mmCIF file of C-alpha atoms in Angstrom:
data_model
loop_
_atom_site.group_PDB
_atom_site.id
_atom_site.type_symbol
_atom_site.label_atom_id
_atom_site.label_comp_id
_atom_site.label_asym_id
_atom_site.label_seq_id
_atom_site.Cartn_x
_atom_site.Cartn_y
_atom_site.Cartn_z
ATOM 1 C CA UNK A 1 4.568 -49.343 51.076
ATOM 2 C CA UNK A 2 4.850 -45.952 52.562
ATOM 3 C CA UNK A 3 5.591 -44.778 49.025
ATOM 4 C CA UNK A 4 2.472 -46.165 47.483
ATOM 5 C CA UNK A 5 0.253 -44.286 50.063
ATOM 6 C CA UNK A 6 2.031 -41.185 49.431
ATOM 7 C CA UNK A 7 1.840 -41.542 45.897
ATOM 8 C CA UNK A 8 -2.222 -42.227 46.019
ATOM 9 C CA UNK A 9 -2.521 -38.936 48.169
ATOM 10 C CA UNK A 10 -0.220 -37.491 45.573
ATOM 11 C CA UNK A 11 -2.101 -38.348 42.688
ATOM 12 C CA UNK A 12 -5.468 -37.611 44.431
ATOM 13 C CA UNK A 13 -4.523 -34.043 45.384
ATOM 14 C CA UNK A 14 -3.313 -33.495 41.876
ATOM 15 C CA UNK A 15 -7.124 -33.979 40.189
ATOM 16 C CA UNK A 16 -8.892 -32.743 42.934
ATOM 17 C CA UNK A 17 -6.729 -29.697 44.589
ATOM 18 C CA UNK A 18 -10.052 -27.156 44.127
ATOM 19 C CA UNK A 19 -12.542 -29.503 44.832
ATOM 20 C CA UNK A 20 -11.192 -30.492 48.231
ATOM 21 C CA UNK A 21 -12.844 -28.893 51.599
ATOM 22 C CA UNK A 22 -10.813 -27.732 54.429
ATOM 23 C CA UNK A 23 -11.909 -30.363 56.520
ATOM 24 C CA UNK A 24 -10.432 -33.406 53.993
ATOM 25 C CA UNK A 25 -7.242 -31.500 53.406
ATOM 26 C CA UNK A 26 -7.340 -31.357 58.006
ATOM 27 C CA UNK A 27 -7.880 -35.407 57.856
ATOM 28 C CA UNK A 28 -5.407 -36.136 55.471
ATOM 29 C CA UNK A 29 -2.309 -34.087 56.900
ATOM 30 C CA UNK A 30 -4.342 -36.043 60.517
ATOM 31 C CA UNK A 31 -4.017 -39.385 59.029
ATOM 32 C CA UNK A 32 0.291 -38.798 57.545
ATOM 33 C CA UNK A 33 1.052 -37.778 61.133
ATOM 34 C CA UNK A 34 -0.742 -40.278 62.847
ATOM 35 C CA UNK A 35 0.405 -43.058 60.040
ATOM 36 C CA UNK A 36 4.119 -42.043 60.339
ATOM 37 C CA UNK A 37 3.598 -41.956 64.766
ATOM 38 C CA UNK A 38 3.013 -45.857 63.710
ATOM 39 C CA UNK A 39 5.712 -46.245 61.664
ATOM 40 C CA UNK A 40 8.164 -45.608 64.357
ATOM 41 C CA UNK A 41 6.843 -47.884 66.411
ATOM 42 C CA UNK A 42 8.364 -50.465 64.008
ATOM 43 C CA UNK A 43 11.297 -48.357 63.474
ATOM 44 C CA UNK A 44 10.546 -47.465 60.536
ATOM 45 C CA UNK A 45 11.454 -44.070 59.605
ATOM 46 C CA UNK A 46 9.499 -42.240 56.456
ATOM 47 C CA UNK A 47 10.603 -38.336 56.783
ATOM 48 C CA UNK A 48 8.662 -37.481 53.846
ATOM 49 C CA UNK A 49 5.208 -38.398 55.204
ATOM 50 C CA UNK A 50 5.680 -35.812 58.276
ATOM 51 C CA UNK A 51 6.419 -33.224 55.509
ATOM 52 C CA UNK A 52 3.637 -33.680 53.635
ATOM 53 C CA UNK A 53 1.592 -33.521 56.334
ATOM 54 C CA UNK A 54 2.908 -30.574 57.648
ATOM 55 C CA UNK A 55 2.275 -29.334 54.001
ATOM 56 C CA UNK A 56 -1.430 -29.677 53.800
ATOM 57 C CA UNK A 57 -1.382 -28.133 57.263
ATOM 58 C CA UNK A 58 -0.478 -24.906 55.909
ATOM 59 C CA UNK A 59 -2.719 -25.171 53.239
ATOM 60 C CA UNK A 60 -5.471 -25.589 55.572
ATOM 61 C CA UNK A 61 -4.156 -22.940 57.875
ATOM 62 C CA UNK A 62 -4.236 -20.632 54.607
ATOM 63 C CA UNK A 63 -7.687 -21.923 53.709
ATOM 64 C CA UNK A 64 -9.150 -21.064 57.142
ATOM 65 C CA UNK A 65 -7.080 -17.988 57.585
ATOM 66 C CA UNK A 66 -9.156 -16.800 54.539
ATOM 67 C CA UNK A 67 -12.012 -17.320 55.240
ATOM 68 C CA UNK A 68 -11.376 -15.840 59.021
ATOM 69 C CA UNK A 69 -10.072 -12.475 56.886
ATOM 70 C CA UNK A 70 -13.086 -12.219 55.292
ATOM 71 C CA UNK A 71 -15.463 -12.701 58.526
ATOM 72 C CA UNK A 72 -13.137 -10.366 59.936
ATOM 73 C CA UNK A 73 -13.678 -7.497 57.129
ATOM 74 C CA UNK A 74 -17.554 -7.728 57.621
ATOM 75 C CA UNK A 75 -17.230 -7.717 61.242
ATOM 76 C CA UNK A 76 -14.941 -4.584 61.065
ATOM 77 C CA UNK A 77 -18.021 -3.131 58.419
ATOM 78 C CA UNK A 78 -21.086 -3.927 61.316
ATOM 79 C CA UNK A 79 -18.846 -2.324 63.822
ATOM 80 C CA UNK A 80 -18.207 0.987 61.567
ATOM 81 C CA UNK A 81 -22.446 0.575 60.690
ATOM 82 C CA UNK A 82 -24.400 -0.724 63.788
ATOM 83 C CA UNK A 83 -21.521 1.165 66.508
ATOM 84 C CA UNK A 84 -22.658 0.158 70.014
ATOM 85 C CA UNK A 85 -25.203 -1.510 72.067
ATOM 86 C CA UNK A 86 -25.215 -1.604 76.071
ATOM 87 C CA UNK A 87 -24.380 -5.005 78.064
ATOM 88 C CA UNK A 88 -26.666 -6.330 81.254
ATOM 89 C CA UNK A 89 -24.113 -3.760 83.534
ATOM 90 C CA UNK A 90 -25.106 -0.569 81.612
ATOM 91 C CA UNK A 91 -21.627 -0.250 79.748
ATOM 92 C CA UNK A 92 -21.041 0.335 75.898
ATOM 93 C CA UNK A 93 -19.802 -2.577 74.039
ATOM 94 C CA UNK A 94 -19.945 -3.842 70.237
ATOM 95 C CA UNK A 95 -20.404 -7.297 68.901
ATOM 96 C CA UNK A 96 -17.018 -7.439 67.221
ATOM 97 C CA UNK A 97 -15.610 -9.681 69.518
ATOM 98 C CA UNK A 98 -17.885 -11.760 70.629
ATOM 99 C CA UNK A 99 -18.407 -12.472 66.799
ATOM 100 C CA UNK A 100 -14.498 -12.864 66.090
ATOM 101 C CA UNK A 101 -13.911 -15.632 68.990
ATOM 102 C CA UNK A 102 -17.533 -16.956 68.219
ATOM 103 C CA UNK A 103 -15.620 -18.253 64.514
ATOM 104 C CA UNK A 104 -12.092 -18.834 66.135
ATOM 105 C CA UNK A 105 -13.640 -21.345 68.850
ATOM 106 C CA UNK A 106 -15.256 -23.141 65.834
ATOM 107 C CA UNK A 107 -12.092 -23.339 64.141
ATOM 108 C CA UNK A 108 -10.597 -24.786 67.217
ATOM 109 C CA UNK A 109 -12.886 -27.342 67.458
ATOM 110 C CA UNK A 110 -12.442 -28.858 64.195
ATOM 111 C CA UNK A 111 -8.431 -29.551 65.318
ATOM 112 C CA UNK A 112 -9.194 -30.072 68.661
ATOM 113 C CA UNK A 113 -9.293 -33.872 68.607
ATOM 114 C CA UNK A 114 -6.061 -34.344 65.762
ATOM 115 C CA UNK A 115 -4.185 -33.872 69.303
ATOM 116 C CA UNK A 116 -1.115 -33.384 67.067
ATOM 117 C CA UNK A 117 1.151 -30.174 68.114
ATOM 118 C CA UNK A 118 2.297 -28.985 64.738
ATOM 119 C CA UNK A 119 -1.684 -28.750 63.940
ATOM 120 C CA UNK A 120 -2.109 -27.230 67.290
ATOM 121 C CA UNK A 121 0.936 -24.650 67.112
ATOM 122 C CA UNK A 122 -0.027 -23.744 63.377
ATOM 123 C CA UNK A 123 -3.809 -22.800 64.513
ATOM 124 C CA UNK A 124 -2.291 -20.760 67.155
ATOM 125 C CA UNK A 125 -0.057 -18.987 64.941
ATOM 126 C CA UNK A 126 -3.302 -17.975 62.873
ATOM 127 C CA UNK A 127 -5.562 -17.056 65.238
ATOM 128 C CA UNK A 128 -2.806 -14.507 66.110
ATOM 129 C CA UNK A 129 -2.948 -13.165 62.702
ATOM 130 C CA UNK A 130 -6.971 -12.859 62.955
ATOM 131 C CA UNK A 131 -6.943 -11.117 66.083
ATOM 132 C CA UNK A 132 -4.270 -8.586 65.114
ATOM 133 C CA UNK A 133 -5.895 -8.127 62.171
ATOM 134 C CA UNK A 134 -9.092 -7.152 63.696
ATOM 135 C CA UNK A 135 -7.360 -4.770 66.472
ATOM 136 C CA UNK A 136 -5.771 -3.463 63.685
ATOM 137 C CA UNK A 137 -8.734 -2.634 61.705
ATOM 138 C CA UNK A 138 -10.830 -0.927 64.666
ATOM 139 C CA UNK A 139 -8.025 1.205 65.554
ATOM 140 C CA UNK A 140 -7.645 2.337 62.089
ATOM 141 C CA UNK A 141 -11.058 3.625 62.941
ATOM 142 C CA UNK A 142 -10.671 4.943 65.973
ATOM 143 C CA UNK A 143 -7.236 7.359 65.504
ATOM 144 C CA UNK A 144 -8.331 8.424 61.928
ATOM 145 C CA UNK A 145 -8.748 12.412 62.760
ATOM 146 C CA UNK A 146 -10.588 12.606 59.227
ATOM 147 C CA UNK A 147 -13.798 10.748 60.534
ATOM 148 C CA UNK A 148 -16.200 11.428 62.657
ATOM 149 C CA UNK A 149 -15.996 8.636 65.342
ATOM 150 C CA UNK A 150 -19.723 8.798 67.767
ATOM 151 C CA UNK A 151 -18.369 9.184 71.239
ATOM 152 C CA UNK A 152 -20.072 6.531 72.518
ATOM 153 C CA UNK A 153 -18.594 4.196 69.969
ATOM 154 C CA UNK A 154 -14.992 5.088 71.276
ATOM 155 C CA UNK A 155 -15.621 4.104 74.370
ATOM 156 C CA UNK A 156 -17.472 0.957 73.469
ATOM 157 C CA UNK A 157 -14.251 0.256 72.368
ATOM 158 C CA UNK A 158 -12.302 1.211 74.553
ATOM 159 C CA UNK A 159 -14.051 -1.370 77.165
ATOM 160 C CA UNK A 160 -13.891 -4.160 74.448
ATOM 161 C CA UNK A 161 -10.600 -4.642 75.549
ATOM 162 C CA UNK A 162 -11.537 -6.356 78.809
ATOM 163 C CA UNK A 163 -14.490 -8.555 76.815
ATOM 164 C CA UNK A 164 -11.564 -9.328 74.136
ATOM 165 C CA UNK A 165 -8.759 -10.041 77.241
ATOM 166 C CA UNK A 166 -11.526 -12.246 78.875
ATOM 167 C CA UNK A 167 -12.526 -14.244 75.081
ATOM 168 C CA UNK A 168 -8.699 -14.474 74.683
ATOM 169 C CA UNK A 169 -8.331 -16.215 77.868
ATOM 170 C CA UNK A 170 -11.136 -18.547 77.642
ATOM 171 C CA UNK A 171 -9.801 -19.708 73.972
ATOM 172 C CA UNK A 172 -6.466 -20.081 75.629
ATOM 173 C CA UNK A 173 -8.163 -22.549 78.388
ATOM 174 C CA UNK A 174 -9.120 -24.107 75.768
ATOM 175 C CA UNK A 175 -6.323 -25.170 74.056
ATOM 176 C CA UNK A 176 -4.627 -26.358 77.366
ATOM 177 C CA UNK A 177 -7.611 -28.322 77.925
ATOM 178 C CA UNK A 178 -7.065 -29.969 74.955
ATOM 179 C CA UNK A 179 -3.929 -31.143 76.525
ATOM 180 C CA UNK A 180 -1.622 -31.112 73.172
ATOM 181 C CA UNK A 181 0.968 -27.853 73.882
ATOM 182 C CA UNK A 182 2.348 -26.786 77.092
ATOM 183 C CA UNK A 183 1.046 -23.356 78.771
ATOM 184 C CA UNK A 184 3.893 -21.791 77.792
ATOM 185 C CA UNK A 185 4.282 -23.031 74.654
ATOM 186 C CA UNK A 186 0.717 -22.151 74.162
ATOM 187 C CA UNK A 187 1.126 -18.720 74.528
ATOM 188 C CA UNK A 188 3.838 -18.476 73.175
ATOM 189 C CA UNK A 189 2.928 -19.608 69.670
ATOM 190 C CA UNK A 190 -0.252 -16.845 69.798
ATOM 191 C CA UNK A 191 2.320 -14.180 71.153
ATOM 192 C CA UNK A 192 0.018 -12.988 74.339
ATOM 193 C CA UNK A 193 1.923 -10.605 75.273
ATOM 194 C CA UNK A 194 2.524 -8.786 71.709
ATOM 195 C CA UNK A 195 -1.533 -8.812 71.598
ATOM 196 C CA UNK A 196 -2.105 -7.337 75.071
ATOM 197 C CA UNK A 197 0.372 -4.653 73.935
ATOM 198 C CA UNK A 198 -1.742 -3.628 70.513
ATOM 199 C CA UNK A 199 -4.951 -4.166 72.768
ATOM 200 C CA UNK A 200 -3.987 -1.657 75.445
ATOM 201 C CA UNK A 201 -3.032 0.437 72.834
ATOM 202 C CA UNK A 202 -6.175 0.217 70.810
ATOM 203 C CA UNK A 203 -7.895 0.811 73.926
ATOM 204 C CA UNK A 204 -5.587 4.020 75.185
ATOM 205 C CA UNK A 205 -6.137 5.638 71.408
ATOM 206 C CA UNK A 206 -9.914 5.504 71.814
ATOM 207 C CA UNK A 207 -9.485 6.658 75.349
ATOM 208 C CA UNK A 208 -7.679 9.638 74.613
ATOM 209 C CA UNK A 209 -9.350 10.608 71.686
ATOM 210 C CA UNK A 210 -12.779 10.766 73.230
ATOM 211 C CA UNK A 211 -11.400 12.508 76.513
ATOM 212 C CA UNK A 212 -9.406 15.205 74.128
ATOM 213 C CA UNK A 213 -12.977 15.592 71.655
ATOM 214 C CA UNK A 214 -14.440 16.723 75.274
ATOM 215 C CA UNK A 215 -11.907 18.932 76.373
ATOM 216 C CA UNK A 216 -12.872 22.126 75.253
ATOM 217 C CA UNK A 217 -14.539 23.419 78.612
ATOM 218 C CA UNK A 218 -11.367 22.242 80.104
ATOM 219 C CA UNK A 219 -9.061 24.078 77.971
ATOM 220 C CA UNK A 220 -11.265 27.398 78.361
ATOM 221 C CA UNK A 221 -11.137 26.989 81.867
ATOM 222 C CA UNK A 222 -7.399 28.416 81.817
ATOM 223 C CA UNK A 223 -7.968 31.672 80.198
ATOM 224 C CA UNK A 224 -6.942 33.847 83.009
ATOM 225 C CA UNK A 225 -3.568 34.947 85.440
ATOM 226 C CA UNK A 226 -1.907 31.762 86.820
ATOM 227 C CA UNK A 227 -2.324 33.532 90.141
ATOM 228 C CA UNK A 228 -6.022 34.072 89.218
ATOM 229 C CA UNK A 229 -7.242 31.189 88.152
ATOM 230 C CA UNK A 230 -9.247 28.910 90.409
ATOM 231 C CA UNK A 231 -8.924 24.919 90.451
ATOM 232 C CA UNK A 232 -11.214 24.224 92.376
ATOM 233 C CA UNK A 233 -14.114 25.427 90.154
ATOM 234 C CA UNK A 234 -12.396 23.831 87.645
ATOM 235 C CA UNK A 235 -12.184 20.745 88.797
ATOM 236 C CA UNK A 236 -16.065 20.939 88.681
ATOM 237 C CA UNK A 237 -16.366 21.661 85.452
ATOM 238 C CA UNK A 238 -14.467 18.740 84.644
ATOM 239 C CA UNK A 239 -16.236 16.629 86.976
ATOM 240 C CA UNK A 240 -19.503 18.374 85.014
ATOM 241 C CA UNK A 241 -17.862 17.388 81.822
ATOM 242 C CA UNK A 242 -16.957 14.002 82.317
ATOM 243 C CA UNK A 243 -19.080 12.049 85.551
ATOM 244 C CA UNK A 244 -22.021 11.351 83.264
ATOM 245 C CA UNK A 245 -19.817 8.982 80.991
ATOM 246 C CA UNK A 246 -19.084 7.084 84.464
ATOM 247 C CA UNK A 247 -21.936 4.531 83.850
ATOM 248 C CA UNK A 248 -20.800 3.579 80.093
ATOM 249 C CA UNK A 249 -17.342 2.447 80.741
ATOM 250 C CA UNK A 250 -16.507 -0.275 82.878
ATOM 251 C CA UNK A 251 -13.810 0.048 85.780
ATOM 252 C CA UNK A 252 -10.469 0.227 83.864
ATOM 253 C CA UNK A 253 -11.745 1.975 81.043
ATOM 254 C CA UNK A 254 -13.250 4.484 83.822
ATOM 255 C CA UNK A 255 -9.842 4.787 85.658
ATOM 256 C CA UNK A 256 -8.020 5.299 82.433
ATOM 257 C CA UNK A 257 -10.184 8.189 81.331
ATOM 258 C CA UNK A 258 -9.805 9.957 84.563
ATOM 259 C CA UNK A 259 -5.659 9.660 84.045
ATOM 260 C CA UNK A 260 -5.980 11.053 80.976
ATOM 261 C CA UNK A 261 -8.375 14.158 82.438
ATOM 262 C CA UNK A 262 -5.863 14.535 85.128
ATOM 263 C CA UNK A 263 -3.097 14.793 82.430
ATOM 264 C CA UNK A 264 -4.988 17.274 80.446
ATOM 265 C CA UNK A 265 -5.348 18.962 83.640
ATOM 266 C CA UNK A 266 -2.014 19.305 84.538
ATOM 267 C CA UNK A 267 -0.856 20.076 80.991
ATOM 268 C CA UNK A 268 -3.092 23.176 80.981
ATOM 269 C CA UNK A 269 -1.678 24.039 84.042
ATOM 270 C CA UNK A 270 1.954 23.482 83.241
ATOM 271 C CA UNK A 271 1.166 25.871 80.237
ATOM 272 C CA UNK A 272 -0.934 28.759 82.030
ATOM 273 C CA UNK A 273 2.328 28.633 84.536
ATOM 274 C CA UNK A 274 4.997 28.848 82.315
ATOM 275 C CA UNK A 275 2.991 31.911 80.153
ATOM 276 C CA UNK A 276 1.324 34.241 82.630
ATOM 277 C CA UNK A 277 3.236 33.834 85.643
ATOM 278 C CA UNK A 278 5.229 36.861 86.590
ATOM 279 C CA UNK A 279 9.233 36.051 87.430
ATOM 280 C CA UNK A 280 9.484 38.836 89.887
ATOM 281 C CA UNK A 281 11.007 38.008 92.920
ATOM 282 C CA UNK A 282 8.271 39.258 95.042
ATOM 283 C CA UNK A 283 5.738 36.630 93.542
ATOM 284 C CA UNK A 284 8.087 33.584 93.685
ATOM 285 C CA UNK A 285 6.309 32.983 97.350
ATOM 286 C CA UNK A 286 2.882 33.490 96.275
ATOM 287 C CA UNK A 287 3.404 31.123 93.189
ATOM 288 C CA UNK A 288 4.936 28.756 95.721
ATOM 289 C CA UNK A 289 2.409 28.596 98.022
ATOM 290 C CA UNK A 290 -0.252 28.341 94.991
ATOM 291 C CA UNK A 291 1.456 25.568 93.653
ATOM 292 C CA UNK A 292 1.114 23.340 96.949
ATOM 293 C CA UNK A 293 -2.290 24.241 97.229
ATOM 294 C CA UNK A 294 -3.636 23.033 93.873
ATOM 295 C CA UNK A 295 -1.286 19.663 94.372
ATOM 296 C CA UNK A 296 -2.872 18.890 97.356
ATOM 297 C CA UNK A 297 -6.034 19.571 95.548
ATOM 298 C CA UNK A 298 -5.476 17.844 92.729
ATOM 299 C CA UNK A 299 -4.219 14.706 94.779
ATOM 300 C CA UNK A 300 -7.765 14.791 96.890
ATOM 301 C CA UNK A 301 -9.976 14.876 93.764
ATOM 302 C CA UNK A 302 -8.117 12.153 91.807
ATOM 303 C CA UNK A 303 -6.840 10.088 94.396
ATOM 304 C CA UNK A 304 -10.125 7.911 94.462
ATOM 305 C CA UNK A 305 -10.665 8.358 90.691
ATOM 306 C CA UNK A 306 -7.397 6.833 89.337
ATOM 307 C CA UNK A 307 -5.762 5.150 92.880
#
């Protein structure tokens, strides 16, 4: 018997393979798991049915994934065309991924009720894909030095990676809602961590190149004696430089641009050291006592900007 059905669905993929929708090839591959779950309740064993099933799973999953790739490819075109609008707090954002979790929830929906793990795992494994692909393609953007990237889009950015950490999460609630995979297994099958990593990373390149594209005061700041130069005024130009981006970026975005001043900072410093300082003997306590002084001032200007 189990033969015969396989054989119709056989036969019937065979004349209509490019006629059939996503959504019949999803309720066949529903209907051989859920036919074969029966099956063993009468001990009957048909190992073939779970493997065509799991076949027109992937097809599915390849169906979807395209059309997610090419969603993806015009999202990663508006976000290169339209750059950035403001949310309700004031801070730069883009669309991109509201609009890339907007069409990943809908995919979810469609396999929400199957309640069958292999679906759920496989739709997992995709949406992993999609969102890599799409971190992928805005930091392409971002670190390509032969462009020129509007500041304010870098740091829209830059603070997507909180809206795309808090999208992330919420489709993650929703697959344990569903109640099909195990936290862990959940997140393990969309690789959390591996996407955090490439999201902090998208977000540090955007960080650093829009804090390095503003640096020039900085660096000019440092043409003088080490034993000349003064911090302090310094430290205002950067403050000068910098403060009025405060309002665009949201908190971790904010405190990640001001470790990336400080480091600037300190590199300058590090280099006006090492090249104008004399090495006489006689100036090895006036260098000294220099050196504590700016470290305590350094530590009082960026202890309440980066913690």
């Amino acid at each position: 018997m189990t033969n015969t059905y396989l054989q119709i669905i056989q036969n019937f993929w065979a004349n209509h393979y490019d006629n059939i929708e996503g959504a019949d090839i999803l309720k066949m591959s529903t209907f051989l798991f859920k036919f074969s779950d029966k099956l063993k309740k009468l001990k009957v064993i048909e190992p073939n049915m779970v493997k065509n099933g799991k076949e027109l799973v992937k097809i599915y999953m390849k169906k979807t994934y395209k059309n997610i790739t090419d969603v993806i490819e015009n999202i990663l075109k508006s976000e290169r065309e339209i750059k950035s609008i403001t949310n309700e707090n004031g801070e730069l954002v883009t669309n991109g991924p509201n609009d890339l979790f907007d069409i990943l929830s809908k995919s979810f929906n469609l396999i929400q009720e199957t309640k069958i793990k292999y679906i759920h795992a496989k739709m997992l494994n995709m949406f992993y894909e999609c969102i890599i692909q799409y971190l992928i393609g805005v930091d392409c953007i971002t670190s390509n030095f032969n462009i020129i990237v509007e500041r304010n889009f870098l740091i829209a950015i830059a603070n997507n990676s909180v809206l795309v950490n808090m999208l992330l999460n919420s489709l993650i609630d929703n697959f344990k809602d569903a109640d099909v995979l195990e936290e862990k297994e959940i997140n393990e099958e969309i690789r959390t961590k591996e996407i955090m990593s490439s999201l902090n990373l998208m977000s540090q390149n955007s960080v650093s190149r829009f804090v390095t594209d503003l640096s020039k005061p900085l660096a000019e700041s440092f043409n003088c004696n080490y034993l000349l130069l003064d911090l302090r005024k310094i430290l205002l130009v950067t403050h000068e430089t910098y403060s009025e981006l405060n309002p665009l970026m949201n908190r971790m975005i904010k405190k990640k641009c001001w470790e990336e001043v400080l480091k600037l900072t300190v590199f300058y410093y590090i280099k006006l050291l090492l090249t104008t300082a004399h090495k006489k003997v006689k100036k090895v306590e006036e260098i000294t006592a220099k050196l504590e002084d700016d470290k305590g001032l350094l530590r009082e200007t960026y202890c309440s900007l980066v913690g």
